[in-house]
CSV table of C-alpha atoms in Angstrom, one decimal:
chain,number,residue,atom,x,y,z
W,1,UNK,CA,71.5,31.1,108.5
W,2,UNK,CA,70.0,31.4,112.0
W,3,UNK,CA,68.1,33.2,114.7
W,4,UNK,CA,66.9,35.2,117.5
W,5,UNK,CA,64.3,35.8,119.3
W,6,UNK,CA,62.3,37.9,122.3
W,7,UNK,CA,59.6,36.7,124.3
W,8,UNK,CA,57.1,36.5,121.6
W,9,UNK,CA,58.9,35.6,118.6
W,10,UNK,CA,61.2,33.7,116.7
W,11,UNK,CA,63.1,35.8,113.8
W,12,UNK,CA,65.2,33.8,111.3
W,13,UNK,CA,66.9,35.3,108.3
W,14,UNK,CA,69.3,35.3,105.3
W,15,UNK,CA,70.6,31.5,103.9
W,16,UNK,CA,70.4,30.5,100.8
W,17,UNK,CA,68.4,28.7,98.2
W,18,UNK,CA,70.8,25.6,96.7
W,19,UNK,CA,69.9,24.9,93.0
W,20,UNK,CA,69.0,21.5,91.4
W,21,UNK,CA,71.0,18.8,93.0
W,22,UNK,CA,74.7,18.6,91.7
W,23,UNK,CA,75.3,21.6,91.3
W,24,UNK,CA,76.4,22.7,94.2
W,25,UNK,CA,77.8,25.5,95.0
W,26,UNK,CA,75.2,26.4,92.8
W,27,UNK,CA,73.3,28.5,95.1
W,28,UNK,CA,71.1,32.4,95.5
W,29,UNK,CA,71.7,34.2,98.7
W,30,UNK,CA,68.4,35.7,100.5
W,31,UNK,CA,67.7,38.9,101.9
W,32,UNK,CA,64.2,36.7,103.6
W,33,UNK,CA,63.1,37.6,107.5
W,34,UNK,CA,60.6,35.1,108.1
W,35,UNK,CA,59.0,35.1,112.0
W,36,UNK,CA,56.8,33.0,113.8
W,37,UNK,CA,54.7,33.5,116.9
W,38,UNK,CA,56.2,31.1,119.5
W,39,UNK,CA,53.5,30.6,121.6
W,40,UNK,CA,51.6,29.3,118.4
W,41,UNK,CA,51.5,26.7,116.0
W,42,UNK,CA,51.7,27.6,112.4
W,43,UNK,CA,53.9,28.4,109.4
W,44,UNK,CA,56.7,31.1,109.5
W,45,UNK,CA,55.2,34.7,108.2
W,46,UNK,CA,57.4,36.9,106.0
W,47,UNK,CA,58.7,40.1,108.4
W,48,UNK,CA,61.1,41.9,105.8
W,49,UNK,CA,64.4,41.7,104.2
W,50,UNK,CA,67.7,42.2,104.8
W,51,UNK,CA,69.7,45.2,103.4
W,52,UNK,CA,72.3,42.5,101.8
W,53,UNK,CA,71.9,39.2,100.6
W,54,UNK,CA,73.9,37.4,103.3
W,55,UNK,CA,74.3,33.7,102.3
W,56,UNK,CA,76.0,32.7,106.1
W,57,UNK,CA,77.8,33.1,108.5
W,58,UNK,CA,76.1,36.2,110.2
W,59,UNK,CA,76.2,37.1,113.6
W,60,UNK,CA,73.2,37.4,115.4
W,61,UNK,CA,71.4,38.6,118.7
W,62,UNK,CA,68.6,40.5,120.3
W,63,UNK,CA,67.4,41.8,123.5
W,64,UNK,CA,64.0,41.9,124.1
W,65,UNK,CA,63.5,44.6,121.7
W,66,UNK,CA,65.7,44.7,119.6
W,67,UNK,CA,67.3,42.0,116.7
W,68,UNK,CA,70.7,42.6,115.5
W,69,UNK,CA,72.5,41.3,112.3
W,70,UNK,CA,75.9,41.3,111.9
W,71,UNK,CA,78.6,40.8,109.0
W,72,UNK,CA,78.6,37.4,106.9
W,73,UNK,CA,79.2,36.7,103.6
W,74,UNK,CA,77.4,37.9,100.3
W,75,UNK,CA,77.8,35.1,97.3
W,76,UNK,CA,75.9,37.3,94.7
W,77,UNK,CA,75.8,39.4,93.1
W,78,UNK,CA,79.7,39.3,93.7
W,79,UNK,CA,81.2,37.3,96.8
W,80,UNK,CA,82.3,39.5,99.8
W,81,UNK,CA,82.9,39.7,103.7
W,82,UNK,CA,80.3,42.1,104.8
W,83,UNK,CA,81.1,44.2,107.6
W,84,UNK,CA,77.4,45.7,107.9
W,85,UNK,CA,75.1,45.5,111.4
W,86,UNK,CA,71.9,46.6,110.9
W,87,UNK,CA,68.6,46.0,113.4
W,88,UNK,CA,64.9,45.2,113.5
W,89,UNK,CA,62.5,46.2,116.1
W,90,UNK,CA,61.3,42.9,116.5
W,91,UNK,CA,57.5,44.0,117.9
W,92,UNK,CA,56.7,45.6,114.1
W,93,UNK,CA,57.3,44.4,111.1
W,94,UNK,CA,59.9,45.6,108.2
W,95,UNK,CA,63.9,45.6,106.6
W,96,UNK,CA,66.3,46.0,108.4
W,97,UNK,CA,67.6,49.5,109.1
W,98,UNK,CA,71.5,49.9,109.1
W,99,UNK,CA,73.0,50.5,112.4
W,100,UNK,CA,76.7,50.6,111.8
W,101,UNK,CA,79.8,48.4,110.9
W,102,UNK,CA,81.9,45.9,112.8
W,103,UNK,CA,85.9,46.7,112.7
W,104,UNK,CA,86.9,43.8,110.1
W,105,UNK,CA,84.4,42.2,107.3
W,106,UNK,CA,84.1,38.7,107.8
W,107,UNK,CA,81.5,35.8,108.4
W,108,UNK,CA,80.7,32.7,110.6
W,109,UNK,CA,81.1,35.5,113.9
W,110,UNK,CA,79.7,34.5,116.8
W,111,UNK,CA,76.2,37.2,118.4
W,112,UNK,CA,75.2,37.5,121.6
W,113,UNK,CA,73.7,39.7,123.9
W,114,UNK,CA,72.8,41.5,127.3
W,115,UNK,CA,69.8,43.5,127.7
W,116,UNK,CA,71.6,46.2,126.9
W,117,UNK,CA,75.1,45.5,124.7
W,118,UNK,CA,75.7,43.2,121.6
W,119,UNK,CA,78.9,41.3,121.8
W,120,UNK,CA,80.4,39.8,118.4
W,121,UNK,CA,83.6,37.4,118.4
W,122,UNK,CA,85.7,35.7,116.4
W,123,UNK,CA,84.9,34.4,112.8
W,124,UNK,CA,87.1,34.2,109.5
W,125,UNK,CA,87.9,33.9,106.3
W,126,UNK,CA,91.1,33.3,108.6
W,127,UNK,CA,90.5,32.4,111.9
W,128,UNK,CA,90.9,35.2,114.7
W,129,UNK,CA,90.3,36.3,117.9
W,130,UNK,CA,88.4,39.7,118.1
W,131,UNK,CA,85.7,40.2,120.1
W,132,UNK,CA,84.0,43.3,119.7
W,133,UNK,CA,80.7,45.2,121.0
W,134,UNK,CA,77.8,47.7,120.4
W,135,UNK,CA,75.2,49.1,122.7
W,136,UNK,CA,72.0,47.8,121.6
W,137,UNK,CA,69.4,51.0,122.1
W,138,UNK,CA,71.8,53.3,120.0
W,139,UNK,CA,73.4,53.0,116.9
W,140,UNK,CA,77.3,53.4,115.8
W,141,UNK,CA,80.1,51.5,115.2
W,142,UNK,CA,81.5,48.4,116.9
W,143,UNK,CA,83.9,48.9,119.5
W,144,UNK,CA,86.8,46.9,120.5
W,145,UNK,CA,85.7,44.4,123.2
W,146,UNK,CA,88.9,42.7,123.6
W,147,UNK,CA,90.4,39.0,122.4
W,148,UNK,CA,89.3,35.3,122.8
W,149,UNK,CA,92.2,33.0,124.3
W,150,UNK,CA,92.4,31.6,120.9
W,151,UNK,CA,91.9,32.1,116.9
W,152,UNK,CA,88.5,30.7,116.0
W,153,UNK,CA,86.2,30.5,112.7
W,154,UNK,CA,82.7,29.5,112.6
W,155,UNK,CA,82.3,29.8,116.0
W,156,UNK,CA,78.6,30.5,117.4
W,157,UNK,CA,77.3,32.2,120.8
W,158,UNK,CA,74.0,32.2,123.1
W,159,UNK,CA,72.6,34.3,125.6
W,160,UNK,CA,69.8,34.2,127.8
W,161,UNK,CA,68.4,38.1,128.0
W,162,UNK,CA,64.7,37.0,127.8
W,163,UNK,CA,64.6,35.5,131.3
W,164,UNK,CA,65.6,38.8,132.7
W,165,UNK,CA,62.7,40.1,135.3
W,166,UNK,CA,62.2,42.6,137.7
W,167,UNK,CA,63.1,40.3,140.7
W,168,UNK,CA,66.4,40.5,139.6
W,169,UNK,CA,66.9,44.6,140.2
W,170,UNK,CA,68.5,45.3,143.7
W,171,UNK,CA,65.6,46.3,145.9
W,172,UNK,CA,62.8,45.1,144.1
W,173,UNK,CA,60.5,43.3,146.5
W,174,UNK,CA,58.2,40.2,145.4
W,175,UNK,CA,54.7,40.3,146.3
């Protein structure tokens, strides 16, 4: 279903497992955190789960620090918008721990993020236009961010937190 990341490594979770061919939609959803070491070669190592099976459609960002997961859509047990966020601490392994809700269930909402806020937008099962927000080292709620220009489903969104150093602080002086 996708990713993040931090510096060190590269967390993908949720999807789903598609039965024998033919049969699709015939599919399981996964609660699966798999990681891998990016600076390495190797196969993906198990992290955790999820608290819900969440088939797609999740929005999802991190700082450096921090990995968040929000909404999507559950297929089983019974299919349903999720309106859950929950986090990792990416440095240690484990489930996720719930951090709060965004303001309407829904999946295929775009994540990304500052060092220090989550910002989640748009999404469906009918397109719309929320954007909405969290701050990253707490936990709570989403709060309302403001709108997109237009309606949008499936829409996906990037950031680039990890490239943050201390040069970029006013004062800080370079050796």
């Amino acid at each position: 279903d996708g990713g993040l990341s931090s510096p060190t490594r590269g967390i993908f979770a949720g999807g789903a497992t598609y039965g024998p061919p033919g049969n699709y939609p015939s599919y399981l959803d996964t609660q699966v955190i798999d990681y891998v070491t990016i600076a390495s070669r190797g196969n993906a190592i198990q992290f955790g789960n999820l608290l819900h099976n969440t088939g797609w459609g999740m929005g999802k960002c991190s700082n450096s620090t921090r990995g968040l997961f929000a909404s999507g859509y559950n297929n089983s047990p019974a299919a349903a918008y999720q309106s859950q966020i929950s986090y990792i601490t990416i440095a240690t392994l484990g489930d996720t721990t719930d951090f709060g809700d965004v303001m309407v269930a829904r999946s295929y909402i775009a994540g990304m993020a500052s060092p220090t806020r989550a910002v989640f937008a748009g999404g469906g099962p009918g397109p719309i236009n929320l954007i909405e927000y969290v701050t990253i080292s707490s936990l709570g709620d989403a709060k309302d961010f403001g709108d997109m220009t237009s309606v949008k489903n499936q829409v996906q969104g990037t950031s680039d937190v990890h490239g943050f150093v201390e040069a970029n602080l006013p004062g800080f002086m370079s050796h």
